[in-house]
């Protein structure tokens, strides 16, 4: 991950296991795996992953850490994650600014947290604990949300920025999630990205949403929308030059060459560099 030619990745999905184990030459520099799919698991999924790991760097992206819960972080979860990390030696470990575990009940959705001082301290304590247990920095991703808390005293980007200051964690910046929330809650997505310390951004996600008519839904079931590509292009001078960038596609997963084509769009935009920010930014103002 030391130069711009090796920063482009995609999410590893089971639909592509056979294709990838046949060892084709791909346009992919690295893969991101969903940590929970491989924690405490053996059999074909792990054997395929270990085969791919011989040829590609891996990032571990979790959905079950529940950093935003008032519960303590599940020690068994951390133990299994640590074992996976030791096995794969990923270049990045990440999860979400959200909660989905409370009172021994686990939900299947990522629930947003209220953005105020009390929750900031709770989540900072959780991140400190996780980073101490794993003996490494983690990255925290901004999520897509469909409601806000009236008790919030700051916005998500301000909250994330303070978390990096308190804990030394990095940020996984999801450009699609920013765009979806900006449209649903009517704010300027460029202002969000400007608030995030550039040096804290460790990875970028690009994905597709579904337009539900009255709101945008973060489905990862379609190609990256042109408006998200535009936001990505406008954001280039606000993110580190060599930050790893990846395409997420979780539903209606296409053939692998289509993923590669999506990723090559990011390559093309990166090669063009930034455009006039003022002109582009006005397109996003509600």
Short mmCIF file of C-alpha atoms in Angstrom, two decimals:
data_model
loop_
_atom_site.label_atom_id
_atom_site.label_comp_id
_atom_site.label_asym_id
_atom_site.label_seq_id
_atom_site.Cartn_x
_atom_site.Cartn_y
_atom_site.Cartn_z
CA UNK A 1 0.00 0.00 0.00
CA UNK A 2 2.93 2.32 -0.57
CA UNK A 3 1.97 3.84 -3.90
CA UNK A 4 -1.06 4.72 -5.95
CA UNK A 5 -0.80 1.62 -8.11
CA UNK A 6 -1.56 -0.71 -5.19
CA UNK A 7 -4.48 0.90 -3.38
CA UNK A 8 -7.53 -0.49 -5.20
CA UNK A 9 -9.52 -3.32 -3.61
CA UNK A 10 -12.92 -5.01 -3.51
CA UNK A 11 -14.92 -6.94 -0.94
CA UNK A 12 -14.36 -10.70 -1.06
CA UNK A 13 -17.71 -12.48 -1.51
CA UNK A 14 -18.46 -16.20 -1.72
CA UNK A 15 -19.95 -15.79 -5.23
CA UNK A 16 -16.38 -15.28 -6.48
CA UNK A 17 -14.66 -18.12 -4.58
CA UNK A 18 -14.42 -20.48 -7.54
CA UNK A 19 -13.29 -17.76 -9.94
CA UNK A 20 -10.53 -16.57 -7.58
CA UNK A 21 -9.28 -20.02 -6.58
CA UNK A 22 -8.63 -20.71 -10.23
CA UNK A 23 -5.96 -17.99 -9.86
CA UNK A 24 -6.96 -15.63 -12.69
CA UNK A 25 -4.96 -12.48 -13.30
CA UNK A 26 -7.12 -9.71 -11.81
CA UNK A 27 -7.05 -5.92 -11.65
CA UNK A 28 -7.40 -6.11 -7.85
CA UNK A 29 -4.65 -5.00 -5.47
CA UNK A 30 -6.24 -6.27 -2.22
CA UNK A 31 -9.44 -7.70 -0.71
CA UNK A 32 -11.56 -6.74 2.26
CA UNK A 33 -13.31 -9.55 4.17
CA UNK A 34 -16.21 -9.36 6.61
CA UNK A 35 -14.50 -10.47 9.81
CA UNK A 36 -17.50 -12.35 11.25
CA UNK A 37 -17.68 -14.58 8.15
CA UNK A 38 -14.30 -16.09 9.05
CA UNK A 39 -14.12 -15.88 12.85
CA UNK A 40 -14.17 -19.28 14.54
CA UNK A 41 -14.73 -20.90 11.14
CA UNK A 42 -12.91 -23.60 9.20
CA UNK A 43 -13.82 -25.51 6.05
CA UNK A 44 -13.99 -24.14 2.53
CA UNK A 45 -14.47 -20.43 3.37
CA UNK A 46 -11.27 -20.34 5.40
CA UNK A 47 -9.29 -22.49 2.97
CA UNK A 48 -10.34 -20.20 0.09
CA UNK A 49 -9.43 -17.12 2.11
CA UNK A 50 -6.02 -18.50 3.04
CA UNK A 51 -5.39 -19.34 -0.60
CA UNK A 52 -6.26 -15.78 -1.63
CA UNK A 53 -4.19 -14.37 1.24
CA UNK A 54 -1.08 -15.93 -0.33
CA UNK A 55 -1.53 -13.62 -3.32
CA UNK A 56 -3.22 -10.49 -1.92
CA UNK A 57 -3.15 -8.20 1.14
CA UNK A 58 -6.31 -8.45 3.25
CA UNK A 59 -8.30 -5.94 5.33
CA UNK A 60 -10.70 -7.16 8.04
CA UNK A 61 -14.00 -5.24 8.22
CA UNK A 62 -16.39 -6.10 11.05
CA UNK A 63 -20.10 -5.57 11.61
CA UNK A 64 -20.45 -7.04 15.12
CA UNK A 65 -18.12 -5.16 17.48
CA UNK A 66 -20.99 -2.89 18.61
CA UNK A 67 -18.73 -0.02 19.65
CA UNK A 68 -21.76 2.18 20.37
CA UNK A 69 -23.45 -0.13 22.86
CA UNK A 70 -23.57 0.67 26.57
CA UNK A 71 -22.63 -3.01 27.08
CA UNK A 72 -18.97 -3.94 27.40
CA UNK A 73 -17.36 -5.30 24.25
CA UNK A 74 -17.96 -9.07 24.11
CA UNK A 75 -14.68 -10.68 25.29
CA UNK A 76 -15.33 -13.85 23.25
CA UNK A 77 -15.86 -11.74 20.14
CA UNK A 78 -12.55 -9.97 20.68
CA UNK A 79 -10.79 -13.28 21.34
CA UNK A 80 -12.03 -14.74 18.04
CA UNK A 81 -11.23 -11.56 16.14
CA UNK A 82 -7.72 -11.51 17.56
CA UNK A 83 -7.21 -15.12 16.44
CA UNK A 84 -8.34 -14.19 12.91
CA UNK A 85 -6.00 -11.19 12.85
CA UNK A 86 -3.05 -13.33 13.90
CA UNK A 87 -3.93 -15.75 11.12
CA UNK A 88 -4.40 -13.24 8.29
CA UNK A 89 -2.13 -10.36 9.34
CA UNK A 90 -4.50 -7.79 7.76
CA UNK A 91 -3.18 -4.33 6.90
CA UNK A 92 -6.34 -2.78 8.40
CA UNK A 93 -9.00 -3.78 10.97
CA UNK A 94 -12.22 -1.79 11.02
CA UNK A 95 -15.81 -1.68 12.31
CA UNK A 96 -18.65 0.84 12.45
CA UNK A 97 -19.70 3.80 14.54
CA UNK A 98 -22.89 1.98 15.55
CA UNK A 99 -24.35 -0.56 17.94
CA UNK A 100 -26.16 -3.87 17.39
CA UNK A 101 -25.65 -5.72 20.68
CA UNK A 102 -27.42 -4.95 23.95
CA UNK A 103 -28.33 -7.08 26.99
CA UNK A 104 -27.12 -10.26 25.24
CA UNK A 105 -29.40 -9.59 22.28
CA UNK A 106 -27.75 -9.17 18.89
CA UNK A 107 -29.52 -7.26 16.11
CA UNK A 108 -28.89 -7.64 12.40
CA UNK A 109 -28.83 -3.91 11.70
CA UNK A 110 -26.24 -1.25 12.48
CA UNK A 111 -28.01 1.26 14.73
CA UNK A 112 -26.67 4.84 14.90
CA UNK A 113 -25.53 6.35 18.19
CA UNK A 114 -26.46 9.74 19.69
CA UNK A 115 -23.70 12.25 19.10
CA UNK A 116 -23.07 13.87 22.49
CA UNK A 117 -20.36 13.96 25.16
CA UNK A 118 -21.67 11.01 27.18
CA UNK A 119 -21.76 8.60 24.22
CA UNK A 120 -18.41 9.97 23.03
CA UNK A 121 -16.77 8.90 26.28
CA UNK A 122 -18.45 5.46 26.27
CA UNK A 123 -17.34 4.74 22.69
CA UNK A 124 -13.85 6.16 23.28
CA UNK A 125 -13.49 3.78 26.24
CA UNK A 126 -14.62 0.87 24.04
CA UNK A 127 -12.13 1.79 21.30
CA UNK A 128 -9.31 2.11 23.84
CA UNK A 129 -10.21 -1.34 25.18
CA UNK A 130 -10.35 -2.92 21.71
CA UNK A 131 -7.06 -1.35 20.61
CA UNK A 132 -5.36 -2.52 23.80
CA UNK A 133 -6.71 -6.05 23.43
CA UNK A 134 -5.81 -6.31 19.74
CA UNK A 135 -2.54 -4.42 20.22
CA UNK A 136 -3.20 -2.36 17.11
CA UNK A 137 -5.05 0.67 15.82
CA UNK A 138 -8.55 0.14 14.43
CA UNK A 139 -10.53 2.22 11.91
CA UNK A 140 -14.12 3.34 12.54
CA UNK A 141 -16.59 3.77 9.66
CA UNK A 142 -19.31 6.40 9.32
CA UNK A 143 -22.64 4.65 8.76
CA UNK A 144 -25.79 5.26 6.75
CA UNK A 145 -28.72 6.14 9.03
CA UNK A 146 -32.44 6.72 8.69
CA UNK A 147 -33.18 8.59 11.91
CA UNK A 148 -31.44 11.06 14.21
CA UNK A 149 -31.50 11.46 18.00
CA UNK A 150 -32.93 14.72 19.37
CA UNK A 151 -30.34 14.49 22.18
CA UNK A 152 -27.37 14.82 19.78
CA UNK A 153 -25.32 17.95 20.38
CA UNK A 154 -22.98 17.53 17.41
CA UNK A 155 -23.05 15.86 13.99
CA UNK A 156 -21.45 12.54 13.00
CA UNK A 157 -18.34 14.04 11.40
CA UNK A 158 -17.59 16.18 14.48
CA UNK A 159 -18.12 13.10 16.64
CA UNK A 160 -15.73 11.00 14.53
CA UNK A 161 -13.12 13.73 14.57
CA UNK A 162 -13.22 13.87 18.39
CA UNK A 163 -12.97 10.07 18.56
CA UNK A 164 -9.72 10.14 16.59
CA UNK A 165 -8.33 12.76 18.99
CA UNK A 166 -9.34 10.82 22.10
CA UNK A 167 -8.30 7.33 21.02
CA UNK A 168 -5.87 7.56 18.11
CA UNK A 169 -8.22 5.42 16.00
CA UNK A 170 -8.40 6.04 12.26
CA UNK A 171 -11.44 6.59 10.02
CA UNK A 172 -12.86 4.38 7.30
CA UNK A 173 -14.58 7.02 5.19
CA UNK A 174 -17.62 5.65 3.32
CA UNK A 175 -18.38 8.14 0.54
CA UNK A 176 -21.68 6.42 -0.34
CA UNK A 177 -22.91 6.60 3.27
CA UNK A 178 -22.08 10.30 3.41
CA UNK A 179 -24.02 10.93 0.19
CA UNK A 180 -27.04 8.85 1.32
CA UNK A 181 -27.22 10.68 4.68
CA UNK A 182 -26.65 14.07 3.04
CA UNK A 183 -29.65 13.51 0.78
CA UNK A 184 -31.86 12.00 3.49
CA UNK A 185 -31.01 14.62 6.14
CA UNK A 186 -30.26 17.57 3.84
CA UNK A 187 -26.69 18.59 4.57
CA UNK A 188 -23.64 19.33 2.43
CA UNK A 189 -21.48 16.17 2.18
CA UNK A 190 -18.35 18.19 1.46
CA UNK A 191 -18.70 19.89 4.85
CA UNK A 192 -18.78 16.40 6.41
CA UNK A 193 -15.56 15.34 4.70
CA UNK A 194 -13.81 18.63 5.48
CA UNK A 195 -14.48 18.05 9.19
CA UNK A 196 -12.65 14.70 9.18
CA UNK A 197 -8.88 15.14 9.80
CA UNK A 198 -7.26 14.16 6.52
CA UNK A 199 -4.42 12.33 8.24
CA UNK A 200 -6.89 10.08 10.11
CA UNK A 201 -8.48 8.60 6.96
CA UNK A 202 -7.16 5.05 6.57
CA UNK A 203 -9.52 3.66 3.92
CA UNK A 204 -12.34 4.73 1.59
CA UNK A 205 -15.48 2.76 0.70
CA UNK A 206 -17.52 3.24 -2.48
CA UNK A 207 -20.85 1.44 -2.97
CA UNK A 208 -24.26 1.65 -4.59
CA UNK A 209 -27.52 2.80 -2.99
CA UNK A 210 -31.14 2.24 -4.02
CA UNK A 211 -33.43 5.21 -4.58
CA UNK A 212 -36.65 4.41 -2.69
CA UNK A 213 -38.46 7.48 -4.00
CA UNK A 214 -38.71 9.45 -0.77
CA UNK A 215 -35.26 8.47 0.56
CA UNK A 216 -32.02 6.74 -0.42
CA UNK A 217 -31.36 3.25 0.98
CA UNK A 218 -27.80 1.96 1.42
CA UNK A 219 -28.26 -1.46 -0.17
CA UNK A 220 -24.88 -2.21 -1.81
CA UNK A 221 -26.99 -3.85 -4.51
CA UNK A 222 -26.20 -1.62 -7.47
CA UNK A 223 -23.24 0.07 -9.18
CA UNK A 224 -21.83 3.18 -7.57
CA UNK A 225 -24.19 6.04 -8.43
CA UNK A 226 -22.80 8.82 -10.63
CA UNK A 227 -23.48 11.38 -7.88
CA UNK A 228 -21.31 9.32 -5.50
CA UNK A 229 -18.56 9.18 -8.12
CA UNK A 230 -18.83 12.96 -8.41
CA UNK A 231 -18.54 13.33 -4.63
CA UNK A 232 -15.53 11.01 -4.61
CA UNK A 233 -13.85 13.07 -7.32
CA UNK A 234 -14.54 16.30 -5.46
CA UNK A 235 -13.17 14.78 -2.25
CA UNK A 236 -9.80 13.73 -3.62
CA UNK A 237 -7.89 16.68 -2.22
CA UNK A 238 -9.49 16.06 1.20
CA UNK A 239 -8.31 12.45 1.53
CA UNK A 240 -4.73 11.10 1.70
CA UNK A 241 -3.15 10.55 -1.70
CA UNK A 242 -2.45 6.85 -1.26
CA UNK A 243 -5.37 5.79 0.93
CA UNK A 244 -6.74 2.31 0.06
CA UNK A 245 -10.02 2.54 -1.89
CA UNK A 246 -12.50 -0.28 -2.39
CA UNK A 247 -15.84 -1.21 -3.96
CA UNK A 248 -18.49 -2.82 -1.72
CA UNK A 249 -21.16 -4.97 -3.41
CA UNK A 250 -23.21 -7.24 -1.12
CA UNK A 251 -26.56 -7.89 -2.83
CA UNK A 252 -27.19 -8.94 -6.45
CA UNK A 253 -23.45 -9.59 -6.56
CA UNK A 254 -22.26 -9.36 -10.20
CA UNK A 255 -19.62 -11.37 -12.00
CA UNK A 256 -16.10 -10.50 -10.94
CA UNK A 257 -15.22 -8.59 -14.11
CA UNK A 258 -18.02 -6.11 -13.35
CA UNK A 259 -16.47 -5.43 -9.93
CA UNK A 260 -13.13 -4.88 -11.63
CA UNK A 261 -14.79 -2.45 -14.05
CA UNK A 262 -16.25 -0.48 -11.14
CA UNK A 263 -12.88 -0.32 -9.45
CA UNK A 264 -11.23 0.83 -12.66
CA UNK A 265 -13.61 3.82 -12.66
CA UNK A 266 -12.00 4.82 -9.36
CA UNK A 267 -8.58 4.35 -10.94
CA UNK A 268 -9.57 6.59 -13.85
CA UNK A 269 -10.86 9.33 -11.52
CA UNK A 270 -7.72 9.13 -9.39
CA UNK A 271 -5.53 9.43 -12.47
CA UNK A 272 -7.37 12.60 -13.52
CA UNK A 273 -6.84 14.18 -10.10
CA UNK A 274 -9.07 16.77 -8.46
CA UNK A 275 -11.31 19.17 -10.30
CA UNK A 276 -12.46 22.63 -9.34
CA UNK A 277 -13.91 22.04 -5.89
CA UNK A 278 -16.09 25.13 -5.78
CA UNK A 279 -17.89 24.19 -8.98
CA UNK A 280 -18.41 20.57 -7.97
CA UNK A 281 -19.42 21.33 -4.38
CA UNK A 282 -22.42 23.40 -5.42
CA UNK A 283 -23.97 20.26 -6.90
CA UNK A 284 -24.40 18.79 -3.42
CA UNK A 285 -25.88 21.77 -1.59
CA UNK A 286 -29.51 20.92 -0.72
#
